[in-house]
Amino acid sequence: MTTLSPTVPLHDGRAIPQLGLGVWQIPSDQTEAVVRTALDVGYRAVDTATLYRNEEGVGRAVRAAPVPREALFVTTKLWQDRHRDAERAFDESLRRLGLDYVDLYLIHWPAPGQNRYVDAWKALVRIQESGRARSVGVSNFDRDHLERIIDATGAVPVVNQVELHPRFQQRALRAFHAERGIATESWSPLGQGEVLRDATIVEVARKHGRTPAQVVIRWHLDQGLVAIPKSVHAARLRENFDVFDFRLDDDDLRRIEALDRRDGRMGLNPATFG
Ligand code: NAD
């Protein structure tokens, strides 16, 4: 029997696998094979985006999957050059994926300089109403961006996908998500591999007889976060999914909590990007 990831409930009544595969930077011609390997390992969720230019490969793997479409969870995202034109951009994503629906459609970045994300959010709500995206959410939204779209529409995103790893734990934003029933999804959950060399992570891994990647992924799961680590290697895909038979203890959690850094962000800042 394949072990599957637990799921996290979404406030619209649906649920997302807690551990999925991220495919950013996977070249289009490799993506189908990587996703197929991941599905064999037991992954059921794939996170892509128009920006990644590999929706076609994801779609091919999903359409050929040995499990029914309903057992899979496909996320894609709207790039900010189409905030004015989100419904058409969404249709183009669906066409590239070759699917009738996606499970989750996200606004990739708020791009506050353009100031069009409220209109984009209204379009995503319509897309959800049409059934072509089962759930809709956002990515890289700070609290003020979230408050603005919720105030404007009354519609609360099910997910906010943000940079989150032991060096950048986003505690204030997570507390706000919890108040509003928004699930937190961690991008760059392994800190792009950097966090795996941290001495504390290495020590905790040694203590459990696990790898640093497994400890960091377990940390996300133990925090109730959704995580989408990326790898193209079959052995690492297996390693990163082999995390459902151990837990971190209170001492481990305290030590990892202390790794949070004010300047721990590795990616772009949503307040200023776009
Ligand atoms: P990540 O934290 O998942 O790190 C991936 C890197 O870690 C790999 O390239 C590899 O170098 C290393 N790695 C993976 N497994 C390993 C293992 N077992 N042992 C040793 N090294 C290992 O970084 P990421 O790719 O930036 O983020 C994951 C996913 O998050 C992306 O693929 C994408 O889907 C999503 N993402 C979203 C946004 C956004 O703006 N919404 C931004 C960045 C990433």
Coordinates of C-alpha atoms and ligand atoms in Angstrom, one line a residue:
M1 CA 0.0 0.0 0.0
T2 CA 1.3 3.5 -0.9
T3 CA 1.5 5.8 2.1
L4 CA -0.4 9.1 1.3
S5 CA 0.0 12.5 2.9
P6 CA -2.5 13.6 5.5
T7 CA -4.6 16.6 4.4
V8 CA -5.3 20.0 5.7
P9 CA -9.0 21.2 5.7
L10 CA -9.8 24.3 3.6
H11 CA -12.5 26.7 4.8
D12 CA -14.6 26.0 1.6
G13 CA -15.1 22.4 2.6
R14 CA -12.3 20.9 0.5
A15 CA -8.9 19.7 1.7
I16 CA -5.3 19.9 0.4
P17 CA -2.6 17.2 0.8
Q18 CA -0.2 18.5 3.5
L19 CA 2.9 17.4 1.6
G20 CA 3.1 18.0 -2.2
L21 CA 5.7 18.5 -4.9
G22 CA 6.8 22.0 -6.1
V23 CA 8.0 22.2 -9.7
W24 CA 9.5 25.6 -9.9
Q25 CA 12.8 25.6 -12.0
I26 CA 12.1 22.1 -13.4
P27 CA 12.6 22.4 -17.1
S28 CA 9.5 21.7 -19.1
D29 CA 10.9 18.7 -20.9
Q30 CA 11.7 17.0 -17.5
T31 CA 8.6 17.9 -15.7
E32 CA 6.4 15.0 -16.8
A33 CA 8.9 12.4 -15.8
V34 CA 9.5 14.0 -12.4
V35 CA 5.8 14.3 -11.6
R36 CA 5.3 10.7 -12.7
T37 CA 8.1 9.5 -10.3
A38 CA 6.5 11.6 -7.5
L39 CA 3.1 10.0 -8.1
D40 CA 4.7 6.6 -7.9
V41 CA 6.3 7.6 -4.6
G42 CA 2.9 8.7 -3.3
Y43 CA 2.7 12.4 -3.9
R44 CA -0.8 13.5 -4.8
A45 CA -0.4 17.3 -5.0
V46 CA 1.6 19.3 -7.6
D47 CA 2.3 23.0 -7.4
T48 CA 3.0 24.8 -10.7
A49 CA 2.5 28.3 -12.1
T50 CA 2.2 29.9 -15.4
L51 CA 5.6 31.5 -14.6
Y52 CA 7.3 28.1 -14.4
R53 CA 6.5 27.3 -18.0
N54 CA 5.9 23.6 -17.2
E55 CA 2.1 23.4 -16.9
E56 CA 2.1 21.2 -20.0
G57 CA 4.4 18.6 -18.4
V58 CA 2.4 18.6 -15.2
G59 CA -0.8 18.1 -17.2
R60 CA 0.6 15.2 -19.2
A61 CA 1.7 13.4 -16.0
V62 CA -1.7 14.1 -14.3
R63 CA -3.6 12.9 -17.3
A64 CA -1.6 9.7 -17.5
A65 CA -1.6 9.1 -13.8
P66 CA -2.3 5.6 -12.5
V67 CA -4.9 7.1 -10.1
P68 CA -8.1 8.9 -10.8
R69 CA -8.0 12.7 -11.4
E70 CA -10.1 13.3 -8.2
A71 CA -7.3 11.7 -6.1
L72 CA -4.9 14.4 -7.3
F73 CA -4.6 18.0 -6.3
V74 CA -3.2 20.4 -9.0
T75 CA -2.4 24.0 -8.1
T76 CA -1.4 26.7 -10.6
K77 CA -1.0 30.5 -10.4
L78 CA -1.8 33.7 -12.2
W79 CA 1.2 35.9 -13.1
Q80 CA 0.9 39.6 -12.6
D81 CA 1.0 40.6 -16.2
R82 CA -2.6 39.2 -16.4
H83 CA -4.2 40.7 -13.2
R84 CA -6.6 42.7 -15.6
D85 CA -7.3 39.6 -17.6
A86 CA -7.4 36.8 -15.1
E87 CA -10.2 34.7 -16.5
R88 CA -8.6 34.5 -19.9
A89 CA -5.2 33.8 -18.3
F90 CA -6.9 31.0 -16.3
D91 CA -8.4 29.4 -19.4
E92 CA -5.0 29.4 -21.0
S93 CA -3.5 27.6 -18.0
L94 CA -6.3 25.0 -18.2
R95 CA -5.6 24.5 -21.8
R96 CA -1.8 24.1 -21.3
L97 CA -2.6 21.6 -18.5
G98 CA -5.1 19.8 -20.6
L99 CA -7.5 19.6 -17.6
D100 CA -11.2 20.4 -17.1
Y101 CA -10.4 22.0 -13.7
V102 CA -7.7 22.7 -11.2
D103 CA -8.0 22.1 -7.5
L104 CA -6.5 25.5 -6.5
Y105 CA -5.8 28.7 -8.4
L106 CA -3.7 31.3 -6.8
I107 CA -2.8 35.0 -7.5
H108 CA 1.0 34.5 -7.6
W109 CA 2.0 37.9 -6.2
P110 CA -0.1 41.0 -5.2
A111 CA 2.2 43.3 -7.2
P112 CA 1.0 46.3 -5.2
G113 CA 2.8 48.7 -7.6
Q114 CA 0.2 47.7 -10.2
N115 CA -2.6 47.9 -7.8
R116 CA -4.8 45.4 -9.7
Y117 CA -4.9 42.5 -7.3
V118 CA -8.4 43.3 -6.0
D119 CA -9.8 43.0 -9.6
A120 CA -7.8 39.8 -10.0
W121 CA -9.3 38.4 -6.8
K122 CA -12.8 39.2 -8.0
A123 CA -12.0 37.2 -11.2
L124 CA -10.8 34.3 -9.2
V125 CA -14.0 34.2 -7.2
R126 CA -15.9 34.0 -10.5
I127 CA -13.6 31.3 -11.7
Q128 CA -14.4 29.3 -8.5
E129 CA -18.1 29.8 -9.0
S130 CA -17.8 28.4 -12.5
G131 CA -16.3 25.2 -11.0
R132 CA -13.2 25.3 -13.1
A133 CA -11.0 26.0 -10.0
R134 CA -12.4 24.0 -7.1
S135 CA -10.7 26.4 -4.6
V136 CA -9.1 29.8 -5.0
G137 CA -6.4 31.5 -2.9
V138 CA -3.4 33.8 -3.0
S139 CA 0.4 33.7 -2.7
N140 CA 2.8 36.2 -1.2
F141 CA 0.0 38.3 0.3
D142 CA 0.9 40.4 3.4
R143 CA -1.7 41.0 6.0
D144 CA -2.7 44.4 4.4
H145 CA -3.2 42.8 1.0
L146 CA -5.3 40.1 2.5
E147 CA -7.5 42.6 4.4
R148 CA -8.0 44.6 1.3
I149 CA -9.3 41.7 -0.9
I150 CA -11.5 40.4 2.0
D151 CA -13.0 43.8 2.7
A152 CA -13.6 44.4 -1.1
T153 CA -15.3 41.0 -1.7
G154 CA -16.2 39.3 1.5
A155 CA -14.4 36.3 0.0
V156 CA -11.6 34.8 2.0
P157 CA -8.8 33.0 0.2
V158 CA -8.5 29.3 1.3
V159 CA -4.7 29.4 1.2
N160 CA -1.9 32.0 1.3
Q161 CA 1.3 30.4 -0.1
V162 CA 4.3 32.3 1.3
E163 CA 8.0 31.9 1.8
L164 CA 8.3 29.9 5.1
H165 CA 11.1 27.8 6.5
P166 CA 12.9 27.6 9.9
R167 CA 14.9 30.8 9.1
F168 CA 11.8 32.7 8.2
Q169 CA 8.8 31.4 10.1
Q170 CA 6.2 34.1 9.5
R171 CA 4.7 33.9 12.9
A172 CA 2.6 37.1 12.8
L173 CA 1.2 36.3 9.4
R174 CA 0.3 32.7 10.5
A175 CA -1.5 34.1 13.5
F176 CA -3.6 36.3 11.2
H177 CA -4.3 33.3 8.9
A178 CA -5.5 31.3 11.9
E179 CA -7.9 34.1 12.8
R180 CA -9.4 34.2 9.3
G181 CA -9.3 30.4 8.7
I182 CA -6.7 30.7 5.9
A183 CA -4.4 27.7 5.5
T184 CA -0.7 28.5 5.3
E185 CA 1.3 26.9 2.6
S186 CA 5.1 27.1 2.8
W187 CA 7.1 27.8 -0.3
S188 CA 10.9 27.1 -0.3
P189 CA 10.1 24.9 2.7
L190 CA 13.7 23.7 2.7
G191 CA 15.0 27.2 2.4
Q192 CA 16.1 26.3 -1.1
G193 CA 18.4 23.6 0.5
E194 CA 20.3 26.2 2.5
V195 CA 18.6 25.4 5.8
L196 CA 19.6 21.8 5.5
R197 CA 23.2 22.7 6.4
D198 CA 22.2 24.5 9.6
A199 CA 24.0 22.9 12.6
T200 CA 20.8 22.6 14.7
I201 CA 18.9 20.9 11.9
V202 CA 21.8 18.5 11.4
E203 CA 21.9 17.7 15.1
V204 CA 18.2 17.1 15.4
A205 CA 18.4 14.9 12.3
R206 CA 21.2 12.8 13.8
K207 CA 19.2 12.4 17.0
H208 CA 16.3 10.9 15.1
G209 CA 18.4 8.9 12.6
R210 CA 16.8 11.0 9.8
T211 CA 18.1 13.4 7.2
P212 CA 18.0 17.2 7.6
A213 CA 15.4 17.4 4.8
Q214 CA 13.1 15.0 6.6
V215 CA 13.5 17.0 9.9
V216 CA 12.6 20.3 8.2
I217 CA 9.6 18.7 6.3
R218 CA 8.4 17.1 9.6
W219 CA 8.7 20.5 11.2
H220 CA 6.3 22.0 8.6
L221 CA 3.9 19.1 9.1
D222 CA 4.0 19.4 12.9
Q223 CA 3.2 23.1 12.6
G224 CA 0.0 22.3 10.6
L225 CA 1.6 23.9 7.5
V226 CA 1.2 22.7 3.9
A227 CA 4.7 22.1 2.3
I228 CA 5.8 21.7 -1.3
P229 CA 9.5 20.8 -1.4
K230 CA 11.0 20.5 -4.8
S231 CA 13.4 17.9 -6.1
V232 CA 14.0 16.2 -9.5
H233 CA 15.8 13.2 -8.0
A234 CA 13.9 10.0 -7.4
A235 CA 15.9 9.2 -4.2
R236 CA 15.2 12.7 -2.8
L237 CA 11.6 12.6 -3.8
R238 CA 11.3 9.4 -1.7
E239 CA 13.4 10.8 1.2
N240 CA 11.2 13.9 1.3
F241 CA 8.0 11.8 1.4
D242 CA 9.3 9.4 4.0
V243 CA 8.3 11.5 7.0
F244 CA 5.0 10.1 8.2
D245 CA 6.4 7.7 10.8
F246 CA 8.2 10.0 13.2
R247 CA 7.6 13.3 15.1
L248 CA 9.7 16.0 16.5
D249 CA 9.6 16.4 20.3
D250 CA 9.2 19.6 22.3
D251 CA 12.9 20.1 22.7
D252 CA 13.4 19.8 18.9
L253 CA 10.6 22.3 18.2
R254 CA 12.0 24.8 20.7
R255 CA 15.4 24.6 19.1
I256 CA 14.0 25.0 15.6
E257 CA 11.8 27.9 16.7
A258 CA 15.0 29.7 17.8
L259 CA 16.3 29.6 14.2
D260 CA 13.8 32.3 13.0
R261 CA 15.6 35.4 11.7
R262 CA 14.2 38.9 11.0
D263 CA 16.4 38.9 7.9
G264 CA 15.8 35.2 7.0
R265 CA 13.9 35.9 3.8
M266 CA 15.5 34.4 0.7
G267 CA 13.1 35.4 -1.9
L268 CA 11.4 38.6 -3.0
N269 CA 9.5 40.9 -0.7
P270 CA 5.8 41.1 -1.6
A271 CA 5.5 44.6 -0.3
T272 CA 7.9 45.9 -3.0
F273 CA 7.9 43.3 -5.8
G274 CA 5.8 44.3 -8.8
Ligands
NAD1 P1 12.9 24.2 -1.6 O1 13.0 24.8 -0.3 O2 11.9 23.1 -1.9 O3 14.4 23.6 -1.9 C1 14.6 22.8 -3.1 C2 16.1 22.5 -3.2 O4 16.5 21.9 -2.0 C3 16.3 21.6 -4.3 O5 16.5 22.3 -5.5 C4 17.6 20.9 -3.9 O6 18.7 21.7 -4.1 C5 17.4 20.8 -2.4 N1 16.8 19.5 -1.9 C6 15.6 19.1 -2.0 N2 15.4 17.9 -1.4 C7 16.6 17.6 -0.8 C8 17.1 16.6 0.0 N3 16.3 15.6 0.3 N4 18.4 16.6 0.4 C9 19.2 17.6 0.0 N5 18.8 18.7 -0.7 C10 17.5 18.7 -1.1 O7 12.9 25.4 -2.7 P2 12.0 25.9 -3.9 O8 12.1 25.0 -5.0 O9 12.3 27.3 -4.0 O10 10.5 25.8 -3.3 C11 9.6 24.7 -3.4 C12 8.4 25.0 -4.2 O11 7.7 26.2 -3.7 C13 8.7 25.5 -5.7 O12 9.1 24.4 -6.5 C14 7.4 26.2 -6.1 O13 6.4 25.2 -6.4 C15 7.1 26.9 -4.8 N6 7.5 28.3 -4.8 C16 6.5 29.2 -4.8 C17 6.9 30.6 -4.9 C18 5.8 31.6 -4.9 O14 6.1 32.8 -5.1 N7 4.6 31.2 -4.7 C19 8.2 31.0 -4.8 C20 9.2 30.0 -4.7 C21 8.8 28.6 -4.7

